[in-house]
């Protein structure tokens, strides 16, 4: 069994692009762009805050987690805990705004699963805080979200364990990718169209051969 713990950030990278995830976590390729630099700044600001308590809630920032059964490790932006009950509540800071997909919820749910494994207590809800909209979005860790999260964790683990970096799929998201220059996804499109032309040519030839 592969004992390697996957960083929580790999889930986010996988959601954005499986190739990006493999390049970063298997091939140790990294480059910053404006978006990643801005995201890093937001997380640094959050992480640098001291633990504090207000109105019966304790706030802990930059909380390190490791969950060997899940195979995950990472650092949580903020964990709020209700002093009276010990109830835990993870909060993740995001650079942008809420997305139509459930990937941000999924990443937060993975954090909750890590906290559950470490503390043995149930974590039922958390929140996403979006920098662009200054909005705090509550998230319930439903059975469906938990199942989806566990499925994705195992997909990421399988991909990283295979050591195979998926081929580039050129799309709109590539424009926001910090690895664009290193990945050069347009080359794949060019290769594909070249391969298509070659296939076309070879089909034409075989047709000619058959018709003789
Ligand atoms: S440039 Fe596109 S295909 Fe390449 S890693 Fe980035 S998002 Fe993925």
GROMACS .gro file of C-alpha atoms and ligand atoms in nm:
model
  220
    1UNK     CA    1   0.000   0.000   0.000
    2UNK     CA    2   0.124   0.349  -0.085
    3UNK     CA    3   0.178   0.527   0.249
    4UNK     CA    4   0.241   0.865   0.087
    5UNK     CA    5   0.011   1.132   0.229
    6UNK     CA    6  -0.147   1.355  -0.034
    7UNK     CA    7  -0.148   1.730   0.037
    8UNK     CA    8  -0.500   1.876   0.063
    9UNK     CA    9  -0.394   2.128  -0.202
   10UNK     CA   10  -0.369   1.840  -0.454
   11UNK     CA   11  -0.750   1.812  -0.451
   12UNK     CA   12  -0.778   2.175  -0.560
   13UNK     CA   13  -0.514   2.129  -0.829
   14UNK     CA   14  -0.686   1.811  -0.952
   15UNK     CA   15  -1.018   1.996  -0.971
   16UNK     CA   16  -0.857   2.266  -1.181
   17UNK     CA   17  -0.673   2.023  -1.410
   18UNK     CA   18  -0.551   1.665  -1.343
   19UNK     CA   19  -0.238   1.736  -1.548
   20UNK     CA   20  -0.157   2.038  -1.334
   21UNK     CA   21  -0.200   1.822  -1.023
   22UNK     CA   22   0.040   1.555  -1.155
   23UNK     CA   23   0.295   1.816  -1.268
   24UNK     CA   24   0.299   1.981  -0.927
   25UNK     CA   25   0.275   1.678  -0.699
   26UNK     CA   26   0.460   1.411  -0.900
   27UNK     CA   27   0.699   1.612  -1.111
   28UNK     CA   28   0.756   1.895  -0.859
   29UNK     CA   29   0.694   2.159  -1.125
   30UNK     CA   30   0.581   2.493  -0.987
   31UNK     CA   31   0.546   2.848  -1.110
   32UNK     CA   32   0.356   3.142  -0.968
   33UNK     CA   33   0.140   3.379  -1.165
   34UNK     CA   34  -0.066   3.677  -1.053
   35UNK     CA   35  -0.354   3.459  -0.936
   36UNK     CA   36  -0.147   3.214  -0.732
   37UNK     CA   37   0.058   3.499  -0.582
   38UNK     CA   38  -0.262   3.676  -0.476
   39UNK     CA   39  -0.397   3.349  -0.330
   40UNK     CA   40  -0.071   3.293  -0.138
   41UNK     CA   41  -0.091   3.643   0.006
   42UNK     CA   42  -0.446   3.587   0.131
   43UNK     CA   43  -0.347   3.256   0.294
   44UNK     CA   44  -0.034   3.408   0.449
   45UNK     CA   45  -0.241   3.686   0.602
   46UNK     CA   46  -0.488   3.435   0.744
   47UNK     CA   47  -0.215   3.200   0.872
   48UNK     CA   48  -0.025   3.476   1.048
   49UNK     CA   49  -0.309   3.558   1.288
   50UNK     CA   50  -0.264   3.454   1.653
   51UNK     CA   51  -0.513   3.216   1.819
   52UNK     CA   52  -0.789   3.411   1.992
   53UNK     CA   53  -1.128   3.360   2.157
   54UNK     CA   54  -1.438   3.571   2.113
   55UNK     CA   55  -1.795   3.516   2.229
   56UNK     CA   56  -1.732   3.155   2.327
   57UNK     CA   57  -1.558   3.066   1.998
   58UNK     CA   58  -1.186   2.988   1.976
   59UNK     CA   59  -1.014   3.074   1.646
   60UNK     CA   60  -0.701   2.884   1.543
   61UNK     CA   61  -0.519   2.968   1.222
   62UNK     CA   62  -0.281   2.766   1.006
   63UNK     CA   63  -0.384   2.436   1.170
   64UNK     CA   64  -0.170   2.139   1.055
   65UNK     CA   65  -0.357   1.814   0.997
   66UNK     CA   66  -0.253   1.459   0.904
   67UNK     CA   67  -0.502   1.178   0.850
   68UNK     CA   68  -0.321   0.853   0.758
   69UNK     CA   69  -0.640   0.651   0.705
   70UNK     CA   70  -0.763   0.903   0.451
   71UNK     CA   71  -0.408   0.947   0.321
   72UNK     CA   72  -0.423   1.327   0.350
   73UNK     CA   73  -0.218   1.598   0.511
   74UNK     CA   74  -0.221   1.978   0.495
   75UNK     CA   75  -0.274   2.310   0.665
   76UNK     CA   76  -0.618   2.453   0.737
   77UNK     CA   77  -0.669   2.829   0.710
   78UNK     CA   78  -0.888   2.854   1.017
   79UNK     CA   79  -1.059   2.619   1.260
   80UNK     CA   80  -1.324   2.764   1.486
   81UNK     CA   81  -1.420   2.566   1.795
   82UNK     CA   82  -1.714   2.620   2.026
   83UNK     CA   83  -1.555   2.641   2.370
   84UNK     CA   84  -1.862   2.501   2.552
   85UNK     CA   85  -1.909   2.192   2.331
   86UNK     CA   86  -1.575   2.143   2.151
   87UNK     CA   87  -1.760   2.145   1.817
   88UNK     CA   88  -1.516   2.213   1.528
   89UNK     CA   89  -1.585   2.426   1.225
   90UNK     CA   90  -1.325   2.457   0.942
   91UNK     CA   91  -1.314   2.781   0.740
   92UNK     CA   92  -1.130   2.805   0.406
   93UNK     CA   93  -1.038   3.138   0.246
   94UNK     CA   94  -1.072   3.165  -0.130
   95UNK     CA   95  -0.937   3.433  -0.361
   96UNK     CA   96  -1.231   3.448  -0.604
   97UNK     CA   97  -1.607   3.405  -0.577
   98UNK     CA   98  -1.840   3.103  -0.539
   99UNK     CA   99  -1.819   2.862  -0.835
  100UNK     CA  100  -2.096   2.663  -1.002
  101UNK     CA  101  -1.918   2.333  -0.924
  102UNK     CA  102  -1.887   2.187  -0.574
  103UNK     CA  103  -1.504   2.172  -0.578
  104UNK     CA  104  -1.455   2.430  -0.304
  105UNK     CA  105  -1.710   2.248  -0.086
  106UNK     CA  106  -1.532   1.924  -0.160
  107UNK     CA  107  -1.196   2.062  -0.049
  108UNK     CA  108  -1.353   2.192   0.271
  109UNK     CA  109  -1.521   1.856   0.329
  110UNK     CA  110  -1.180   1.686   0.296
  111UNK     CA  111  -1.058   1.919   0.574
  112UNK     CA  112  -1.354   1.816   0.789
  113UNK     CA  113  -1.277   1.447   0.729
  114UNK     CA  114  -0.916   1.509   0.839
  115UNK     CA  115  -1.034   1.682   1.158
  116UNK     CA  116  -1.274   1.394   1.228
  117UNK     CA  117  -0.997   1.137   1.188
  118UNK     CA  118  -0.763   1.334   1.414
  119UNK     CA  119  -1.008   1.420   1.690
  120UNK     CA  120  -1.259   1.135   1.673
  121UNK     CA  121  -1.543   1.389   1.682
  122UNK     CA  122  -1.803   1.459   1.419
  123UNK     CA  123  -1.762   1.777   1.209
  124UNK     CA  124  -2.095   1.859   1.049
  125UNK     CA  125  -2.044   2.203   0.896
  126UNK     CA  126  -1.789   2.463   0.792
  127UNK     CA  127  -1.765   2.773   0.576
  128UNK     CA  128  -1.596   2.917   0.267
  129UNK     CA  129  -1.498   3.282   0.276
  130UNK     CA  130  -1.463   3.450  -0.064
  131UNK     CA  131  -1.223   3.743  -0.088
  132UNK     CA  132  -1.372   3.886  -0.408
  133UNK     CA  133  -1.730   3.899  -0.283
  134UNK     CA  134  -1.644   3.928   0.090
  135UNK     CA  135  -1.903   3.663   0.147
  136UNK     CA  136  -1.907   3.380   0.399
  137UNK     CA  137  -2.077   3.075   0.254
  138UNK     CA  138  -2.187   2.802   0.500
  139UNK     CA  139  -2.132   2.438   0.397
  140UNK     CA  140  -2.308   2.132   0.541
  141UNK     CA  141  -2.108   1.810   0.515
  142UNK     CA  142  -2.390   1.594   0.378
  143UNK     CA  143  -2.358   1.222   0.307
  144UNK     CA  144  -2.352   1.298  -0.068
  145UNK     CA  145  -2.070   1.552  -0.033
  146UNK     CA  146  -1.873   1.314   0.190
  147UNK     CA  147  -1.909   1.030  -0.062
  148UNK     CA  148  -1.807   1.254  -0.352
  149UNK     CA  149  -1.506   1.380  -0.155
  150UNK     CA  150  -1.387   1.027  -0.073
  151UNK     CA  151  -1.426   0.925  -0.439
  152UNK     CA  152  -1.217   1.222  -0.556
  153UNK     CA  153  -0.950   1.159  -0.291
  154UNK     CA  154  -0.912   0.805  -0.424
  155UNK     CA  155  -0.902   0.929  -0.788
  156UNK     CA  156  -0.623   1.172  -0.697
  157UNK     CA  157  -0.436   0.903  -0.505
  158UNK     CA  158  -0.465   0.658  -0.797
  159UNK     CA  159  -0.346   0.917  -1.047
  160UNK     CA  160  -0.046   1.022  -0.838
  161UNK     CA  161   0.040   0.659  -0.755
  162UNK     CA  162   0.033   0.564  -1.124
  163UNK     CA  163   0.309   0.816  -1.193
  164UNK     CA  164   0.138   0.897  -1.523
  165UNK     CA  165   0.093   1.264  -1.602
  166UNK     CA  166  -0.226   1.310  -1.807
  167UNK     CA  167  -0.193   1.474  -2.146
  168UNK     CA  168  -0.281   1.842  -2.175
  169UNK     CA  169  -0.641   1.925  -2.254
  170UNK     CA  170  -0.630   2.279  -2.386
  171UNK     CA  171  -0.921   2.485  -2.259
  172UNK     CA  172  -1.026   2.824  -2.122
  173UNK     CA  173  -0.885   2.735  -1.781
  174UNK     CA  174  -0.533   2.712  -1.931
  175UNK     CA  175  -0.523   3.092  -1.956
  176UNK     CA  176  -0.538   3.115  -1.576
  177UNK     CA  177  -0.288   2.834  -1.520
  178UNK     CA  178   0.048   2.929  -1.370
  179UNK     CA  179   0.209   2.632  -1.551
  180UNK     CA  180   0.096   2.745  -1.897
  181UNK     CA  181   0.448   2.821  -2.024
  182UNK     CA  182   0.587   2.494  -1.890
  183UNK     CA  183   0.294   2.281  -2.006
  184UNK     CA  184   0.245   2.438  -2.352
  185UNK     CA  185  -0.100   2.282  -2.402
  186UNK     CA  186  -0.137   2.436  -2.751
  187UNK     CA  187   0.134   2.196  -2.871
  188UNK     CA  188  -0.097   1.908  -2.783
  189UNK     CA  189  -0.373   2.064  -2.995
  190UNK     CA  190  -0.125   2.107  -3.280
  191UNK     CA  191  -0.004   1.746  -3.236
  192UNK     CA  192  -0.365   1.625  -3.239
  193UNK     CA  193  -0.447   1.810  -3.560
  194UNK     CA  194  -0.124   1.681  -3.716
  195UNK     CA  195  -0.214   1.325  -3.610
  196UNK     CA  196  -0.564   1.379  -3.753
  197UNK     CA  197  -0.421   1.490  -4.087
  198UNK     CA  198  -0.186   1.191  -4.087
  199UNK     CA  199  -0.475   0.954  -4.012
  200UNK     CA  200  -0.676   1.112  -4.290
  201UNK     CA  201  -0.387   1.069  -4.529
  202UNK     CA  202  -0.326   0.708  -4.426
  203UNK     CA  203  -0.702   0.630  -4.459
  204UNK     CA  204  -0.703   0.780  -4.806
  205UNK     CA  205  -0.407   0.560  -4.901
  206UNK     CA  206  -0.565   0.242  -4.765
  207UNK     CA  207  -0.889   0.323  -4.948
  208UNK     CA  208  -0.692   0.354  -5.266
  209UNK     CA  209  -0.517   0.026  -5.195
  210UNK     CA  210  -0.846  -0.153  -5.123
  211UNK     CA  211  -1.012  -0.024  -5.433
  212UNK     CA  212  -0.739  -0.159  -5.656
  213LIG     S1  213  -0.184   2.474  -1.912
  213LIG    FE1  214  -0.386   2.380  -1.922
  213LIG     S2  215  -0.350   2.161  -1.960
  213LIG    FE2  216  -0.155   2.252  -1.892
  213LIG     S3  217  -0.151   2.213  -1.673
  213LIG    FE3  218  -0.235   2.417  -1.703
  213LIG     S4  219  -0.458   2.389  -1.711
  213LIG    FE4  220  -0.363   2.187  -1.738
   0.00000   0.00000   0.00000
